[in-house]
CSV table of C-alpha atoms in Angstrom, one decimal:
chain,number,residue,atom,x,y,z
A,1,MET,CA,135.3,80.6,88.6
A,2,ALA,CA,133.0,78.4,91.6
A,3,GLU,CA,133.0,81.5,93.6
A,4,ALA,CA,132.1,83.9,90.5
A,5,ALA,CA,129.6,81.5,89.4
A,6,GLY,CA,128.3,81.6,93.7
A,7,ARG,CA,127.8,85.4,93.1
A,8,ALA,CA,126.0,85.4,89.7
A,9,LEU,CA,123.3,83.1,89.9
A,10,PRO,CA,121.6,84.4,93.0
A,11,LEU,CA,121.7,87.1,90.2
A,12,LEU,CA,120.4,85.5,87.2
A,13,VAL,CA,117.4,84.0,89.8
A,14,TRP,CA,116.5,87.5,90.7
A,15,GLY,CA,116.3,88.4,86.3
A,16,LEU,CA,114.1,85.3,86.4
A,17,LEU,CA,111.9,85.7,88.4
A,18,SER,CA,111.7,90.2,87.8
A,19,LEU,CA,110.8,88.7,83.8
A,20,ILE,CA,108.1,85.4,85.5
A,21,TRP,CA,106.3,88.0,87.9
A,22,GLY,CA,106.5,91.0,85.1
A,23,SER,CA,104.6,88.2,82.0
A,24,THR,CA,101.8,87.5,85.3
A,25,TRP,CA,99.9,90.6,84.6
A,26,LEU,CA,99.5,89.4,81.3
A,27,ALA,CA,98.2,86.6,82.0
A,28,ILE,CA,95.4,87.4,84.9
A,29,LYS,CA,94.8,90.4,82.0
A,30,VAL,CA,93.5,87.7,79.2
A,31,GLY,CA,91.7,85.2,82.7
A,32,LEU,CA,89.4,88.0,83.3
A,33,ASN,CA,89.4,89.4,80.0
A,34,GLU,CA,87.9,85.6,79.3
A,35,GLY,CA,84.8,86.5,82.4
A,36,LEU,CA,86.9,84.8,85.4
A,37,PRO,CA,85.6,86.4,88.5
A,38,PRO,CA,88.7,87.7,90.3
A,39,VAL,CA,89.2,86.1,94.0
A,40,THR,CA,87.9,82.8,92.6
A,41,PHE,CA,90.6,83.2,89.8
A,42,ALA,CA,93.7,84.2,92.3
A,43,GLY,CA,91.6,80.6,94.6
A,44,LEU,CA,92.1,79.0,91.9
A,45,ARG,CA,96.2,80.0,90.6
A,46,PHE,CA,96.4,78.5,94.0
A,47,LEU,CA,95.2,76.1,94.6
A,48,VAL,CA,96.7,74.7,91.3
A,49,ALA,CA,100.1,75.5,92.6
A,50,ALA,CA,99.6,73.7,95.7
A,51,LEU,CA,98.3,70.9,94.7
A,52,THR,CA,101.6,70.6,91.3
A,53,LEU,CA,104.4,71.0,94.3
A,54,ALA,CA,102.4,68.9,96.6
A,55,ALA,CA,103.1,65.9,94.5
A,56,VAL,CA,106.3,66.8,93.3
A,57,LEU,CA,106.8,66.5,97.6
A,58,ALA,CA,105.0,62.9,97.2
A,59,ALA,CA,107.4,62.3,94.4
A,60,ARG,CA,110.5,63.3,96.2
A,61,ARG,CA,108.5,62.0,99.9
A,62,THR,CA,110.3,64.5,101.2
A,63,ARG,CA,109.1,64.8,105.1
A,64,LEU,CA,107.2,67.6,106.5
A,65,PRO,CA,109.0,69.4,109.1
A,66,ARG,CA,107.6,68.9,112.9
A,67,GLY,CA,107.5,71.7,116.2
A,68,ARG,CA,104.5,74.5,116.1
A,69,ALA,CA,107.6,76.5,115.4
A,70,ALA,CA,108.3,75.5,111.5
A,71,TRP,CA,103.2,75.7,111.7
A,72,GLY,CA,103.4,78.5,113.0
A,73,VAL,CA,105.7,81.0,110.8
A,74,MET,CA,104.3,78.8,107.9
A,75,THR,CA,100.1,79.4,108.2
A,76,LEU,CA,100.7,82.9,109.4
A,77,THR,CA,103.0,84.1,106.6
A,78,GLY,CA,100.7,81.8,104.1
A,79,LEU,CA,97.5,84.1,105.9
A,80,LEU,CA,99.3,87.0,105.1
A,81,THR,CA,100.6,86.2,102.0
A,82,PHE,CA,98.4,84.3,99.5
A,83,THR,CA,94.8,86.0,101.7
A,84,LEU,CA,95.3,89.0,103.1
A,85,THR,CA,97.6,90.9,100.4
A,86,TYR,CA,95.5,89.1,97.6
A,87,GLY,CA,92.4,90.6,99.3
A,88,LEU,CA,94.0,94.0,99.7
A,89,VAL,CA,94.9,94.3,96.2
A,90,PHE,CA,91.3,93.2,94.3
A,91,TRP,CA,89.8,95.4,96.6
A,92,GLY,CA,92.1,98.3,96.5
A,93,GLU,CA,92.2,98.0,92.4
A,94,GLY,CA,88.8,98.0,92.3
A,95,HIS,CA,89.1,101.5,93.0
A,96,ILE,CA,92.2,102.6,91.8
A,97,SER,CA,93.5,103.0,88.2
A,98,SER,CA,96.0,99.8,87.8
A,99,GLY,CA,98.8,103.1,87.4
A,100,LEU,CA,98.2,103.8,90.6
A,101,THR,CA,98.1,100.7,92.2
A,102,ALA,CA,101.7,100.1,90.6
A,103,ILE,CA,103.2,103.4,91.6
A,104,LEU,CA,101.9,102.4,95.2
A,105,PHE,CA,103.1,98.4,95.0
A,106,SER,CA,106.6,99.8,93.9
A,107,THR,CA,106.9,102.1,97.8
A,108,SER,CA,107.7,97.9,98.5
A,109,PRO,CA,111.3,98.3,98.6
A,110,LEU,CA,111.3,101.4,101.1
A,111,PHE,CA,109.7,99.2,103.9
A,112,SER,CA,112.0,97.2,103.1
A,113,LEU,CA,114.7,99.6,103.5
A,114,ALA,CA,112.9,100.5,107.0
A,115,LEU,CA,112.2,96.9,108.5
A,116,ALA,CA,115.6,94.6,107.0
A,117,HIS,CA,117.6,98.1,109.1
A,118,TRP,CA,116.2,97.0,112.3
A,119,LEU,CA,115.4,93.6,111.9
A,120,VAL,CA,117.7,91.6,109.5
A,121,PRO,CA,121.4,91.6,111.1
A,122,GLY,CA,123.7,92.9,108.2
A,123,GLU,CA,121.4,95.0,106.1
A,124,ARG,CA,122.4,98.5,107.1
A,125,PHE,CA,120.3,101.0,105.9
A,126,SER,CA,122.3,103.3,103.3
A,127,LEU,CA,121.0,106.6,101.6
A,128,GLY,CA,122.7,105.2,97.6
A,129,LYS,CA,119.7,102.9,98.7
A,130,LEU,CA,117.4,105.4,99.3
A,131,ALA,CA,118.3,106.9,96.7
A,132,GLY,CA,118.1,104.1,94.1
A,133,VAL,CA,114.5,103.0,95.3
A,134,ALA,CA,113.3,106.8,95.0
A,135,LEU,CA,114.6,106.6,91.4
A,136,GLY,CA,112.7,103.6,91.1
A,137,ILE,CA,109.7,104.7,92.9
A,138,ALA,CA,109.9,107.9,90.5
A,139,GLY,CA,110.1,105.5,86.9
A,140,VAL,CA,106.9,104.0,87.8
A,141,GLY,CA,105.3,106.9,88.3
A,142,LEU,CA,106.1,108.6,85.0
A,143,ILE,CA,105.3,105.1,83.2
A,144,PHE,CA,101.9,105.7,84.4
A,145,TYR,CA,101.8,109.0,85.3
A,146,ARG,CA,99.0,109.6,82.9
A,147,GLN,CA,96.7,106.9,84.8
A,148,VAL,CA,96.7,108.4,88.1
A,149,HIS,CA,93.5,110.1,89.0
A,150,VAL,CA,93.0,111.9,91.9
A,151,GLY,CA,88.9,111.1,93.6
A,152,GLY,CA,87.3,110.8,96.7
A,153,THR,CA,87.0,109.3,99.7
A,154,VAL,CA,87.2,105.9,98.4
A,155,VAL,CA,90.3,106.2,96.3
A,156,LEU,CA,92.0,107.1,100.0
A,157,TRP,CA,91.1,104.0,100.8
A,158,GLY,CA,91.8,102.7,97.9
A,159,SER,CA,95.1,103.7,97.6
A,160,ALA,CA,95.6,102.4,101.6
A,161,ALA,CA,94.6,99.1,100.6
A,162,VAL,CA,97.5,98.2,97.6
A,163,VAL,CA,100.1,100.5,100.1
A,164,ALA,CA,98.7,97.7,103.1
A,165,TRP,CA,99.3,95.6,100.7
A,166,ALA,CA,103.2,96.7,100.7
A,167,LEU,CA,103.5,96.9,103.9
A,168,VAL,CA,103.5,93.6,104.6
A,169,TRP,CA,104.3,91.5,101.1
A,170,THR,CA,107.0,93.2,102.9
A,171,ALA,CA,107.0,92.2,107.0
A,172,VAL,CA,106.2,88.4,105.0
A,173,SER,CA,109.6,88.6,103.1
A,174,VAL,CA,111.6,89.8,106.7
A,175,ILE,CA,109.7,86.7,108.5
A,176,VAL,CA,110.9,84.4,105.9
A,177,LYS,CA,114.2,85.5,106.7
A,178,ARG,CA,114.5,86.0,110.3
A,179,ARG,CA,112.7,82.5,111.1
A,180,ALA,CA,112.4,80.5,108.1
A,181,GLY,CA,115.9,80.3,106.3
A,182,GLY,CA,115.5,76.2,107.6
A,183,LEU,CA,113.2,74.8,105.9
A,184,ASP,CA,112.6,73.3,102.5
A,185,PRO,CA,111.2,76.5,99.9
A,186,THR,CA,109.6,73.6,98.9
A,187,VAL,CA,108.0,72.9,101.6
A,188,LEU,CA,107.2,76.4,103.2
A,189,THR,CA,105.9,77.5,99.6
A,190,THR,CA,103.3,74.9,99.4
A,191,VAL,CA,102.1,75.2,102.9
A,192,GLN,CA,101.6,78.9,102.1
A,193,MET,CA,99.8,77.7,99.6
A,194,ALA,CA,97.6,75.4,100.8
A,195,VAL,CA,96.8,77.2,104.4
A,196,GLY,CA,96.2,80.9,102.0
A,197,THR,CA,94.3,79.5,99.4
A,198,LEU,CA,91.4,78.3,100.9
A,199,PRO,CA,89.8,81.5,102.3
A,200,LEU,CA,89.9,82.8,99.3
A,201,LEU,CA,87.7,80.1,97.0
A,202,LEU,CA,85.3,80.8,100.0
A,203,GLY,CA,85.7,84.4,98.9
A,204,GLY,CA,85.1,83.5,96.2
A,205,ALA,CA,82.4,81.7,96.2
A,206,ALA,CA,80.2,84.3,98.2
A,207,LEU,CA,81.0,87.7,96.4
A,208,GLU,CA,81.5,85.0,92.3
A,209,GLY,CA,79.3,82.4,93.4
A,210,ASP,CA,79.9,79.1,91.9
A,211,PRO,CA,83.6,78.0,91.2
A,212,LEU,CA,82.1,75.2,89.0
A,213,ALA,CA,79.5,77.7,87.3
A,214,ILE,CA,82.3,78.9,85.1
A,215,ALA,CA,82.8,78.3,82.1
A,216,TRP,CA,85.8,77.8,80.5
A,217,THR,CA,87.4,78.8,77.5
A,218,PRO,CA,90.5,77.5,76.0
A,219,ALA,CA,92.1,80.6,76.5
A,220,GLY,CA,91.2,81.6,80.3
A,221,ALA,CA,92.5,78.6,81.7
A,222,GLY,CA,95.7,78.5,79.6
A,223,ALA,CA,96.0,81.7,81.6
A,224,LEU,CA,95.4,80.1,84.8
A,225,LEU,CA,97.6,77.0,85.1
A,226,TYR,CA,100.2,79.7,83.4
A,227,LEU,CA,99.6,81.7,86.9
A,228,ALA,CA,100.3,78.4,88.7
A,229,TRP,CA,102.6,76.3,87.1
A,230,VAL,CA,105.0,79.6,85.9
A,231,GLY,CA,103.3,82.7,87.7
A,232,SER,CA,103.6,80.6,91.1
A,233,ALA,CA,104.7,77.2,91.9
A,234,PHE,CA,107.7,77.4,90.3
A,235,PRO,CA,108.8,81.7,91.2
A,236,PHE,CA,107.2,81.0,95.1
A,237,VAL,CA,110.0,78.1,95.2
A,238,LEU,CA,112.8,80.6,93.5
A,239,LEU,CA,111.7,83.0,95.3
A,240,TYR,CA,112.9,81.6,98.7
A,241,TRP,CA,115.7,79.7,97.6
A,242,LEU,CA,116.6,83.4,96.6
A,243,PHE,CA,116.2,84.8,101.3
A,244,LYS,CA,119.1,82.7,102.1
A,245,ARG,CA,121.6,84.0,99.7
A,246,MET,CA,120.6,87.8,98.4
A,247,PRO,CA,119.7,90.6,101.4
A,248,VAL,CA,115.9,91.5,101.5
A,249,THR,CA,115.9,94.8,100.0
A,250,HIS,CA,117.3,93.5,97.0
A,251,ILE,CA,115.3,91.2,96.4
A,252,ASN,CA,111.9,93.4,96.7
A,253,LEU,CA,113.5,95.5,94.1
A,254,ILE,CA,111.6,92.7,92.0
A,255,ALA,CA,108.8,95.0,92.4
A,256,LEU,CA,110.4,98.0,90.1
A,257,SER,CA,112.2,95.6,87.3
A,258,SER,CA,108.8,93.9,87.2
A,259,THR,CA,106.8,96.4,86.1
A,260,LEU,CA,109.5,97.7,83.7
A,261,LEU,CA,109.0,94.0,82.3
A,262,ALA,CA,105.4,94.4,82.2
A,263,VAL,CA,104.9,97.6,80.2
A,264,ALA,CA,107.5,95.7,78.1
A,265,LEU,CA,105.2,92.7,77.7
A,266,GLY,CA,102.4,95.0,76.8
A,267,TRP,CA,103.9,96.2,74.8
A,268,ALA,CA,105.3,93.4,72.7
A,269,VAL,CA,101.7,91.2,73.0
A,270,LEU,CA,99.0,93.4,73.1
A,271,GLY,CA,99.9,96.5,71.5
A,272,GLU,CA,99.8,98.8,74.2
A,273,GLY,CA,101.3,102.3,73.6
A,274,VAL,CA,104.9,103.0,74.3
A,275,GLY,CA,105.5,107.3,75.0
A,276,TRP,CA,108.1,109.2,75.9
A,277,HIS,CA,107.3,108.0,79.2
A,278,THR,CA,106.6,105.1,79.6
A,279,LEU,CA,110.4,105.3,77.5
A,280,GLY,CA,112.4,107.8,79.6
A,281,GLY,CA,110.4,105.7,82.5
A,282,GLY,CA,112.1,102.6,82.1
A,283,THR,CA,115.4,104.2,82.1
A,284,VAL,CA,114.8,106.1,85.4
A,285,ILE,CA,113.6,102.3,86.9
A,286,LEU,CA,117.2,101.1,85.4
A,287,LEU,CA,119.6,104.1,87.0
A,288,GLY,CA,117.2,103.3,90.2
A,289,LEU,CA,117.8,99.4,90.5
A,290,ALA,CA,121.6,100.0,89.7
A,291,LEU,CA,122.4,103.0,92.0
A,292,ALA,CA,120.1,100.7,95.4
A,293,MET,CA,122.4,97.0,94.3
A,294,ARG,CA,125.2,99.0,94.2
A,295,ARG,CA,127.4,97.2,96.7
A,296,PRO,CA,129.3,99.3,98.5
A,297,GLY,CA,132.8,98.7,99.1
A,298,ARG,CA,133.3,97.9,95.6
A,299,ALA,CA,132.1,101.4,94.9
A,300,ARG,CA,134.7,102.2,97.8
A,301,ARG,CA,137.6,100.8,95.9
A,302,GLY,CA,137.0,102.2,92.4
A,303,GLY,CA,136.2,99.2,90.2
A,304,PRO,CA,132.4,98.8,88.8
A,305,ALA,CA,129.5,98.9,90.4
C-alpha cells in the first residue's frame, strides 16, 4: 500500500502542476488586459513570490547552503530560468502568434529526450517516448493551426527565440536534476527567483517606465497575486521536489498537458471557441502523453501502461 502511494504521489503532483500552469495563461491574459506592462508584470510576479518564500524560510529558520558550488548552481539556473527564458518568450511572442508560440514551446520534451539520454543516468532514449512526444506536438499543432501564420524575417527570429526558450528551459531541468538534487526545493526556488527577478525589473523599468506609476485595478492585482503565489512560489517548489522522483522527460511533458488544460480553461472561463480541431488535438495530446509516459517494463509483461 505504501509503495503504491509512493508511486502515485509524483503522478498527482505532475497533474497538479499541469493544472496550475495551464491556468496561469488565463491569469496572464487578465493582467495584460488590465494594462499591466508585460516585462514589469513578470518581474513583479517573481518578486512577490520570492519575498513570500523568503518569509517561509525565515519562519522555518532554514539554513542557507554553503559553498560556491551550491550558490553557483542556484545563481546560474535563476538567471537562465527567470531572466533569459522570460526575456526570450516576451520578445518572441511579440512577433509571432500565441498558437505558434505554444507549438514551438511544446518541443521542449524533444530536447529533454536528447539531453537526458546523454547527461542523466538511467533516462535512456526510446522510440516509444519519441512517438509519444511527436504525437503530443502534433496535437498542439492541430489545436492552434488557425493561429499559425508565416511571415518575414522577424517571424523567423521570433520563432527562434521561442525555440531557444524551450531549449534553455530543458537545459535548466537537466542541470537541476544533476547538480541541485541535494538542495532544499524552497531554498533553491527562493534564490533563483531573487537572482532572476532583478534584471526583469530593471529591464521593465527601462522599456516600460516607472513600475510605481502602474494604475492597479482589483482584477490586475488579483492576477498578479495568483501568478505569484499559486503560479510561481508553490509550483516551483513542487517542481524541484518532483525532479528527485520522476524522469526529466516526463516532467517536461507538462508543456503538452498544460497547453491542453489552458485551452479547456479558455473555453470554460473566457468563452473561447472549441471546434473539431480542438477536440481532435486534445485527443491526440492525451494519446501522446500516455505513450510517452508508458513504463516499458510493464508493457513487456502485458500489464497496463
